[in-house]
Structure formats: structure tokens, C-alpha cells
Amino acid sequence: MRWLAAGAAAGIGAPLWAQKQPGAIDPMAVEVWKDPSCGCCGDWIDHMQENGFKVTTHDVGNNAVRKRLGLPEKYGSCHTALVGGYLVEGHVPAADVKRLLKEKPPALGVAVPGMPVGSPGMDGPVYGGRRDAYDTVLVLRDGSSRVFQSHR
């Protein structure tokens, strides 16, 4: 996984989805790019770890890596991750990531655009139990998307 992230972050090599090689990537390893002062990103990382993922963090922001990985801005959020060869953008629930890894669709990855209250990392006591409806979208290789999972 480290070679994939390093190559992607440097902007070299094939597109992310073309770099996947069977058996070459630990599907439970998560590489995250985020701002060092972002508390909700840390809460999302805790959520992923509580669900069995092994997380490595880069506290350098995520705008540059998101662009290099080819994710359209409209799907952007406060952190970007690579998991099992897929891009995971924003506050995507661990259950959705596990489903992505199980189903292995031909896609760039999944995203929860923005920062919806009630999503993992945006669900702490400061939000007073508020839960907004949101969708996890599957981002296809051509930049289009479809709903992967609705959260109501």
C-alpha cells in the first residue's frame, strides 16, 4: 500500500484503479491525508480503527493529493484516504468501506461530500445528537457517481 500512496501522492504512475494488483494491498490498511488541526478527521480515524482498520496519517492537508488522485472537487471533504486501492473521501462509514472492499466495483472509490452532521467523525456530543441524512456515493472512473449507500 505504501508504494501505491507514494506513487499517487507524487502524481506518477497509472491511475489509482489501474494500479491494483491482487494480493499486493492490505485491504485493512488506510492511508489518510488531513489537516493537522482537524478534530473531526481524528474522530473519523478513531471510527475506522474501532472497526478494524490500521491507519497511517499524513498531517499535510488533502487538497493536493485529492487532485493528484483524480477526484473531482464536487466530492471533496476534509480528509482523503486510500484503502485497498480505492480512494475514500470524507466521513464515509467503515461499513461502507468494508462493503466497497468486498464488492470491488470498477470505480475510483467512495465519498461523502461535505461534512454532514451525524456521519462518522461528525457525530460527537458537540452536535447534540443531530443526524442529517446523507449519501455515500460511488465515484466512477469517468468522474460520475451514483448512490452507494443512503444514511437516513
Short mmCIF file of C-alpha atoms in Angstrom, two decimals:
data_model
loop_
_atom_site.label_atom_id
_atom_site.label_comp_id
_atom_site.label_asym_id
_atom_site.label_seq_id
_atom_site.Cartn_x
_atom_site.Cartn_y
_atom_site.Cartn_z
CA MET A 1 0.00 0.00 0.00
CA ARG A 2 2.82 2.39 0.81
CA TRP A 3 4.13 2.26 -2.80
CA LEU A 4 0.65 2.97 -4.14
CA ALA A 5 0.17 6.00 -1.92
CA ALA A 6 3.66 7.31 -2.55
CA GLY A 7 3.28 6.99 -6.30
CA ALA A 8 -0.17 8.53 -6.26
CA ALA A 9 0.87 11.38 -3.99
CA ALA A 10 3.81 12.13 -6.25
CA GLY A 11 1.48 12.20 -9.23
CA ILE A 12 3.26 9.41 -11.06
CA GLY A 13 2.21 6.07 -12.43
CA ALA A 14 -1.09 4.74 -13.68
CA PRO A 15 -4.45 5.88 -12.36
CA LEU A 16 -5.28 4.55 -8.91
CA TRP A 17 -7.71 1.91 -10.14
CA ALA A 18 -5.21 0.60 -12.68
CA GLN A 19 -2.52 0.10 -10.05
CA LYS A 20 -4.40 -2.54 -8.08
CA GLN A 21 -2.68 -5.90 -8.07
CA PRO A 22 -4.26 -8.97 -6.47
CA GLY A 23 -2.66 -9.72 -3.12
CA ALA A 24 -0.41 -6.65 -3.23
CA ILE A 25 -2.53 -4.40 -0.98
CA ASP A 26 -3.53 -4.91 2.65
CA PRO A 27 -7.26 -4.14 2.49
CA MET A 28 -7.40 -3.08 6.14
CA ALA A 29 -4.58 -0.53 5.80
CA VAL A 30 -5.78 3.06 5.49
CA GLU A 31 -3.56 5.96 4.47
CA VAL A 32 -5.10 9.35 5.36
CA TRP A 33 -4.22 12.90 4.32
CA LYS A 34 -5.70 15.62 6.52
CA ASP A 35 -5.07 19.00 8.09
CA PRO A 36 -3.15 18.62 11.38
CA SER A 37 -5.69 20.69 13.31
CA CYS A 38 -8.86 18.95 12.08
CA GLY A 39 -10.65 17.32 15.02
CA CYS A 40 -13.42 15.66 13.02
CA CYS A 41 -10.80 13.92 10.86
CA GLY A 42 -9.26 12.48 14.02
CA ASP A 43 -12.69 11.27 15.11
CA TRP A 44 -13.19 9.56 11.72
CA ILE A 45 -9.79 7.90 12.09
CA ASP A 46 -10.84 6.64 15.54
CA HIS A 47 -14.04 5.24 13.94
CA MET A 48 -12.01 3.39 11.31
CA GLN A 49 -9.60 1.97 13.91
CA GLU A 50 -12.52 0.85 16.09
CA ASN A 51 -13.76 -1.08 13.04
CA GLY A 52 -10.51 -2.97 12.47
CA PHE A 53 -8.65 -0.70 10.05
CA LYS A 54 -4.94 0.12 10.51
CA VAL A 55 -4.49 3.84 9.89
CA THR A 56 -1.43 5.84 8.86
CA THR A 57 -1.90 9.61 8.88
CA HIS A 58 -0.22 12.41 6.92
CA ASP A 59 -0.95 15.77 8.55
CA VAL A 60 -0.28 17.84 5.44
CA GLY A 61 -3.76 18.67 4.16
CA ASN A 62 -5.58 16.79 1.42
CA ASN A 63 -6.24 19.18 -1.47
CA ALA A 64 -3.09 18.32 -3.42
CA VAL A 65 -3.41 14.54 -3.02
CA ARG A 66 -7.12 14.65 -3.88
CA LYS A 67 -6.27 16.46 -7.12
CA ARG A 68 -3.40 14.08 -7.95
CA LEU A 69 -5.68 11.07 -7.39
CA GLY A 70 -8.20 12.50 -9.84
CA LEU A 71 -11.16 13.10 -7.53
CA PRO A 72 -13.41 15.90 -8.82
CA GLU A 73 -13.74 18.81 -6.36
CA LYS A 74 -17.50 18.35 -6.07
CA TYR A 75 -16.86 15.21 -3.98
CA GLY A 76 -14.35 16.94 -1.69
CA SER A 77 -14.30 16.86 2.09
CA CYS A 78 -11.79 17.47 4.87
CA HIS A 79 -9.72 14.28 4.50
CA THR A 80 -8.73 11.86 1.76
CA ALA A 81 -7.75 8.23 2.23
CA LEU A 82 -6.54 5.25 0.24
CA VAL A 83 -7.95 1.89 1.31
CA GLY A 84 -7.39 -1.37 -0.56
CA GLY A 85 -6.54 0.52 -3.75
CA TYR A 86 -9.64 2.73 -3.55
CA LEU A 87 -9.96 6.41 -2.75
CA VAL A 88 -12.16 7.21 0.26
CA GLU A 89 -13.12 10.86 0.59
CA GLY A 90 -14.65 12.36 3.71
CA HIS A 91 -16.71 10.89 6.51
CA VAL A 92 -17.51 7.54 4.89
CA PRO A 93 -18.75 4.96 7.43
CA ALA A 94 -16.46 1.95 7.97
CA ALA A 95 -19.34 -0.37 6.97
CA ASP A 96 -19.46 1.32 3.55
CA VAL A 97 -15.69 0.94 3.13
CA LYS A 98 -15.91 -2.76 4.04
CA ARG A 99 -18.71 -3.21 1.51
CA LEU A 100 -16.60 -1.44 -1.15
CA LEU A 101 -13.69 -3.78 -0.44
CA LYS A 102 -15.96 -6.84 -0.57
CA GLU A 103 -17.79 -5.92 -3.78
CA LYS A 104 -14.72 -4.49 -5.60
CA PRO A 105 -16.62 -2.35 -8.13
CA PRO A 106 -14.73 -0.83 -11.07
CA ALA A 107 -14.56 2.64 -9.53
CA LEU A 108 -12.21 5.30 -8.24
CA GLY A 109 -13.72 4.97 -4.77
CA VAL A 110 -16.40 6.31 -2.44
CA ALA A 111 -17.11 9.74 -0.99
CA VAL A 112 -19.30 11.55 1.47
CA PRO A 113 -19.10 15.08 0.05
CA GLY A 114 -19.02 17.92 2.54
CA MET A 115 -19.22 17.24 6.25
CA PRO A 116 -22.74 16.00 7.10
CA VAL A 117 -23.63 16.05 10.78
CA GLY A 118 -24.21 12.52 12.05
CA SER A 119 -21.63 10.88 9.80
CA PRO A 120 -18.64 9.18 11.49
CA GLY A 121 -16.42 11.91 12.92
CA MET A 122 -19.25 14.44 12.76
CA ASP A 123 -21.31 12.68 15.41
CA GLY A 124 -19.80 13.69 18.74
CA PRO A 125 -21.54 15.32 21.71
CA VAL A 126 -20.88 18.79 20.31
CA TYR A 127 -23.59 18.08 17.70
CA GLY A 128 -26.25 17.36 20.33
CA GLY A 129 -27.39 14.08 18.79
CA ARG A 130 -28.29 15.74 15.48
CA ARG A 131 -28.18 13.42 12.46
CA ASP A 132 -28.64 14.76 8.95
CA ALA A 133 -29.47 12.44 6.07
CA TYR A 134 -26.58 11.90 3.66
CA ASP A 135 -25.40 9.58 0.91
CA THR A 136 -22.14 7.76 0.36
CA VAL A 137 -21.54 7.95 -3.38
CA LEU A 138 -19.57 5.58 -5.57
CA VAL A 139 -17.28 7.71 -7.73
CA LEU A 140 -16.77 6.11 -11.11
CA ARG A 141 -13.60 6.36 -13.18
CA ASP A 142 -15.14 8.95 -15.51
CA GLY A 143 -15.91 11.26 -12.58
CA SER A 144 -19.62 10.49 -12.48
CA SER A 145 -21.22 8.95 -9.42
CA ARG A 146 -24.18 7.02 -8.11
CA VAL A 147 -25.55 6.47 -4.63
CA PHE A 148 -23.67 3.62 -2.96
CA GLN A 149 -25.46 3.80 0.41
CA SER A 150 -28.06 6.17 1.85
CA HIS A 151 -27.91 7.09 5.52
CA ARG A 152 -31.21 8.35 6.95
#
